[in-house]
């Protein structure tokens, strides 16, 4: 892993910093290296294929790379492949897990929250409509009762009492 046939270590990759959506890696290489490739994939994230893979060409003088737009709490394998002047390729890998996202909601949590809010809003609307209907019905009934009582009182005054 990152060594030549004679046992000389050509490169070693390290994790400098881990966040919920990014990983900062660095590496040390011998001076006879011509090119380098940085590659990582997620064993747990799938989009139309079993693994997400990204490859970037990195200049020889660059010795750190920030991997961004990663998923929180996900395992990644970060590999650096280099070629030396003799066209020998060497590879060094490191496994790393991104941190948990602070205050992040899962998509299923968001759907559950949205559904709960919709149900609560519907219940509030039904209860409000029922309350207004009861109020209007009582007011209408009272108005009609008062109106018929008024008619009755007028008729009784014209009825002789003897």
mmCIF file of N, CA and C in Angstrom, residues 16-79:
data_model
loop_
_atom_site.group_PDB
_atom_site.id
_atom_site.type_symbol
_atom_site.label_atom_id
_atom_site.label_comp_id
_atom_site.label_asym_id
_atom_site.label_seq_id
_atom_site.Cartn_x
_atom_site.Cartn_y
_atom_site.Cartn_z
ATOM 1 N N UNK A 16 -6.727 15.090 7.615
ATOM 2 C CA UNK A 16 -6.403 16.255 8.447
ATOM 3 C C UNK A 16 -7.616 16.749 9.223
ATOM 4 N N UNK A 17 -8.797 16.729 8.569
ATOM 5 C CA UNK A 17 -9.991 17.271 9.211
ATOM 6 C C UNK A 17 -11.225 16.575 8.642
ATOM 7 N N UNK A 18 -12.192 16.322 9.511
ATOM 8 C CA UNK A 18 -13.445 15.702 9.094
ATOM 9 C C UNK A 18 -14.607 16.552 9.586
ATOM 10 N N UNK A 19 -15.519 16.880 8.686
ATOM 11 C CA UNK A 19 -16.745 17.604 9.020
ATOM 12 C C UNK A 19 -17.931 16.770 8.537
ATOM 13 N N UNK A 20 -19.146 17.290 8.703
ATOM 14 C CA UNK A 20 -20.322 16.522 8.289
ATOM 15 C C UNK A 20 -20.455 16.423 6.772
ATOM 16 N N UNK A 21 -19.971 17.426 6.041
ATOM 17 C CA UNK A 21 -20.108 17.427 4.582
ATOM 18 C C UNK A 21 -18.773 17.523 3.854
ATOM 19 N N UNK A 22 -17.672 17.396 4.569
ATOM 20 C CA UNK A 22 -16.366 17.505 3.905
ATOM 21 C C UNK A 22 -15.292 16.733 4.669
ATOM 22 N N UNK A 23 -14.255 16.382 3.913
ATOM 23 C CA UNK A 23 -13.074 15.718 4.474
ATOM 24 C C UNK A 23 -11.855 16.393 3.869
ATOM 25 N N UNK A 24 -10.913 16.809 4.714
ATOM 26 C CA UNK A 24 -9.662 17.392 4.249
ATOM 27 C C UNK A 24 -8.571 16.337 4.406
ATOM 28 N N UNK A 25 -7.967 15.951 3.274
ATOM 29 C CA UNK A 25 -6.904 14.945 3.303
ATOM 30 C C UNK A 25 -5.596 15.575 2.854
ATOM 31 N N UNK A 26 -4.496 15.008 3.327
ATOM 32 C CA UNK A 26 -3.165 15.450 2.894
ATOM 33 C C UNK A 26 -2.325 14.201 2.668
ATOM 34 N N UNK A 27 -1.201 14.367 1.992
ATOM 35 C CA UNK A 27 -0.332 13.234 1.711
ATOM 36 C C UNK A 27 1.101 13.680 1.559
ATOM 37 N N UNK A 28 1.978 12.712 1.724
ATOM 38 C CA UNK A 28 3.411 12.924 1.521
ATOM 39 C C UNK A 28 3.845 11.976 0.414
ATOM 40 N N UNK A 29 4.586 12.517 -0.562
ATOM 41 C CA UNK A 29 5.083 11.705 -1.684
ATOM 42 C C UNK A 29 6.567 11.971 -1.894
ATOM 43 N N UNK A 30 7.262 10.985 -2.449
ATOM 44 C CA UNK A 30 8.672 11.175 -2.802
ATOM 45 C C UNK A 30 8.778 12.078 -4.021
ATOM 46 N N UNK A 31 9.928 12.652 -4.250
ATOM 47 C CA UNK A 31 10.120 13.645 -5.309
ATOM 48 C C UNK A 31 10.112 13.062 -6.717
ATOM 49 N N UNK A 32 10.188 11.747 -6.884
ATOM 50 C CA UNK A 32 10.203 11.187 -8.234
ATOM 51 C C UNK A 32 8.798 10.917 -8.779
ATOM 52 N N UNK A 33 7.766 11.463 -8.138
ATOM 53 C CA UNK A 33 6.385 11.255 -8.564
ATOM 54 C C UNK A 33 6.013 12.288 -9.616
ATOM 55 N N UNK A 34 5.381 11.829 -10.711
ATOM 56 C CA UNK A 34 4.995 12.714 -11.812
ATOM 57 C C UNK A 34 3.560 13.227 -11.675
ATOM 58 N N UNK A 35 2.605 12.350 -11.446
ATOM 59 C CA UNK A 35 1.191 12.747 -11.390
ATOM 60 C C UNK A 35 0.528 12.091 -10.196
ATOM 61 N N UNK A 36 -0.622 12.645 -9.835
ATOM 62 C CA UNK A 36 -1.393 12.027 -8.753
ATOM 63 C C UNK A 36 -2.881 12.149 -9.046
ATOM 64 N N UNK A 37 -3.614 11.184 -8.589
ATOM 65 C CA UNK A 37 -5.078 11.184 -8.694
ATOM 66 C C UNK A 37 -5.643 10.977 -7.303
ATOM 67 N N UNK A 38 -6.668 11.737 -6.978
ATOM 68 C CA UNK A 38 -7.356 11.563 -5.704
ATOM 69 C C UNK A 38 -8.736 11.002 -6.009
ATOM 70 N N UNK A 39 -9.093 9.923 -5.330
ATOM 71 C CA UNK A 39 -10.339 9.242 -5.645
ATOM 72 C C UNK A 39 -11.021 8.826 -4.346
ATOM 73 N N UNK A 40 -12.348 8.969 -4.290
ATOM 74 C CA UNK A 40 -13.073 8.465 -3.134
ATOM 75 C C UNK A 40 -14.425 7.915 -3.565
ATOM 76 N N UNK A 41 -14.980 7.038 -2.771
ATOM 77 C CA UNK A 41 -16.304 6.483 -3.055
ATOM 78 C C UNK A 41 -17.014 6.174 -1.740
ATOM 79 N N UNK A 42 -18.313 6.160 -1.786
ATOM 80 C CA UNK A 42 -19.105 5.854 -0.605
ATOM 81 C C UNK A 42 -19.718 4.472 -0.744
ATOM 82 N N UNK A 43 -19.568 3.669 0.265
ATOM 83 C CA UNK A 43 -20.142 2.322 0.220
ATOM 84 C C UNK A 43 -21.625 2.341 0.558
ATOM 85 N N UNK A 44 -22.104 3.437 1.109
ATOM 86 C CA UNK A 44 -23.501 3.459 1.544
ATOM 87 C C UNK A 44 -24.402 4.323 0.672
ATOM 88 N N UNK A 45 -23.884 5.241 -0.063
ATOM 89 C CA UNK A 45 -24.689 6.139 -0.878
ATOM 90 C C UNK A 45 -24.796 5.593 -2.295
ATOM 91 N N UNK A 46 -26.014 5.510 -2.814
ATOM 92 C CA UNK A 46 -26.208 4.951 -4.155
ATOM 93 C C UNK A 46 -27.054 5.902 -4.993
ATOM 94 N N UNK A 47 -26.575 6.238 -6.162
ATOM 95 C CA UNK A 47 -27.339 7.022 -7.127
ATOM 96 C C UNK A 47 -27.162 6.351 -8.485
ATOM 97 N N UNK A 48 -28.139 5.598 -8.904
ATOM 98 C CA UNK A 48 -28.152 4.883 -10.189
ATOM 99 C C UNK A 48 -27.034 3.856 -10.354
ATOM 100 N N UNK A 49 -26.223 3.664 -9.354
ATOM 101 C CA UNK A 49 -25.194 2.626 -9.409
ATOM 102 C C UNK A 49 -24.799 2.282 -7.977
ATOM 103 N N UNK A 50 -24.075 1.195 -7.763
ATOM 104 C CA UNK A 50 -23.780 0.777 -6.388
ATOM 105 C C UNK A 50 -22.946 1.775 -5.587
ATOM 106 N N UNK A 51 -22.052 2.533 -6.245
ATOM 107 C CA UNK A 51 -21.178 3.444 -5.505
ATOM 108 C C UNK A 51 -21.017 4.754 -6.261
ATOM 109 N N UNK A 52 -20.825 5.817 -5.494
ATOM 110 C CA UNK A 52 -20.490 7.110 -6.085
ATOM 111 C C UNK A 52 -18.971 7.185 -6.144
ATOM 112 N N UNK A 53 -18.435 7.540 -7.286
ATOM 113 C CA UNK A 53 -16.987 7.651 -7.448
ATOM 114 C C UNK A 53 -16.658 8.989 -8.075
ATOM 115 N N UNK A 54 -15.656 9.627 -7.553
ATOM 116 C CA UNK A 54 -15.197 10.908 -8.089
ATOM 117 C C UNK A 54 -13.690 10.836 -8.259
ATOM 118 N N UNK A 55 -13.194 11.333 -9.370
ATOM 119 C CA UNK A 55 -11.755 11.355 -9.617
ATOM 120 C C UNK A 55 -11.345 12.767 -9.988
ATOM 121 N N UNK A 56 -10.286 13.239 -9.381
ATOM 122 C CA UNK A 56 -9.769 14.581 -9.689
ATOM 123 C C UNK A 56 -8.274 14.491 -9.948
ATOM 124 N N UNK A 57 -7.810 15.203 -10.950
ATOM 125 C CA UNK A 57 -6.369 15.308 -11.206
ATOM 126 C C UNK A 57 -5.812 16.385 -10.290
ATOM 127 N N UNK A 58 -4.748 16.051 -9.584
ATOM 128 C CA UNK A 58 -4.144 16.964 -8.619
ATOM 129 C C UNK A 58 -2.709 17.229 -9.058
ATOM 130 N N UNK A 59 -2.305 18.499 -9.147
ATOM 131 C CA UNK A 59 -0.911 18.808 -9.511
ATOM 132 C C UNK A 59 0.072 18.216 -8.499
ATOM 133 N N UNK A 60 1.283 17.943 -8.963
ATOM 134 C CA UNK A 60 2.302 17.307 -8.123
ATOM 135 C C UNK A 60 2.646 18.155 -6.899
ATOM 136 N N UNK A 61 2.618 19.482 -7.043
ATOM 137 C CA UNK A 61 3.007 20.339 -5.920
ATOM 138 C C UNK A 61 1.897 20.495 -4.876
ATOM 139 N N UNK A 62 0.698 20.018 -5.137
ATOM 140 C CA UNK A 62 -0.404 20.085 -4.170
ATOM 141 C C UNK A 62 -0.333 18.844 -3.285
ATOM 142 N N UNK A 63 -0.458 19.067 -1.977
ATOM 143 C CA UNK A 63 -0.366 17.942 -1.044
ATOM 144 C C UNK A 63 -1.535 17.880 -0.072
ATOM 145 N N UNK A 64 -2.640 18.544 -0.416
ATOM 146 C CA UNK A 64 -3.864 18.373 0.352
ATOM 147 C C UNK A 64 -5.050 18.681 -0.551
ATOM 148 N N UNK A 65 -6.178 18.078 -0.209
ATOM 149 C CA UNK A 65 -7.368 18.202 -1.041
ATOM 150 C C UNK A 65 -8.586 18.169 -0.136
ATOM 151 N N UNK A 66 -9.547 19.069 -0.402
ATOM 152 C CA UNK A 66 -10.768 19.146 0.388
ATOM 153 C C UNK A 66 -11.901 18.491 -0.398
ATOM 154 N N UNK A 67 -12.404 17.389 0.111
ATOM 155 C CA UNK A 67 -13.524 16.686 -0.512
ATOM 156 C C UNK A 67 -14.808 17.276 0.055
ATOM 157 N N UNK A 68 -15.654 17.837 -0.796
ATOM 158 C CA UNK A 68 -16.864 18.524 -0.329
ATOM 159 C C UNK A 68 -18.119 17.858 -0.885
ATOM 160 N N UNK A 69 -19.257 18.356 -0.441
ATOM 161 C CA UNK A 69 -20.582 17.866 -0.850
ATOM 162 C C UNK A 69 -20.770 16.388 -0.495
ATOM 163 N N UNK A 70 -20.259 15.990 0.655
ATOM 164 C CA UNK A 70 -20.394 14.612 1.122
ATOM 165 C C UNK A 70 -21.606 14.494 2.035
ATOM 166 N N UNK A 71 -22.025 13.275 2.292
ATOM 167 C CA UNK A 71 -23.163 13.009 3.162
ATOM 168 C C UNK A 71 -22.691 12.837 4.605
ATOM 169 N N UNK A 72 -23.455 13.352 5.583
ATOM 170 C CA UNK A 72 -23.091 13.178 6.990
ATOM 171 C C UNK A 72 -23.163 11.707 7.410
ATOM 172 N N UNK A 73 -22.361 11.352 8.380
ATOM 173 C CA UNK A 73 -22.343 10.002 8.971
ATOM 174 C C UNK A 73 -22.214 8.907 7.911
ATOM 175 N N UNK A 74 -21.327 9.120 6.955
ATOM 176 C CA UNK A 74 -21.150 8.171 5.855
ATOM 177 C C UNK A 74 -19.692 7.738 5.789
ATOM 178 N N UNK A 75 -19.482 6.459 5.542
ATOM 179 C CA UNK A 75 -18.127 5.915 5.403
ATOM 180 C C UNK A 75 -17.617 6.163 3.989
ATOM 181 N N UNK A 76 -16.382 6.647 3.902
ATOM 182 C CA UNK A 76 -15.732 6.888 2.613
ATOM 183 C C UNK A 76 -14.359 6.239 2.620
ATOM 184 N N UNK A 77 -13.948 5.777 1.474
ATOM 185 C CA UNK A 77 -12.578 5.322 1.284
ATOM 186 C C UNK A 77 -11.931 6.321 0.339
ATOM 187 N N UNK A 78 -10.888 6.985 0.813
ATOM 188 C CA UNK A 78 -10.174 7.982 0.018
ATOM 189 C C UNK A 78 -8.859 7.358 -0.423
ATOM 190 N N UNK A 79 -8.634 7.348 -1.730
ATOM 191 C CA UNK A 79 -7.419 6.738 -2.277
ATOM 192 C C UNK A 79 -6.660 7.749 -3.118
#
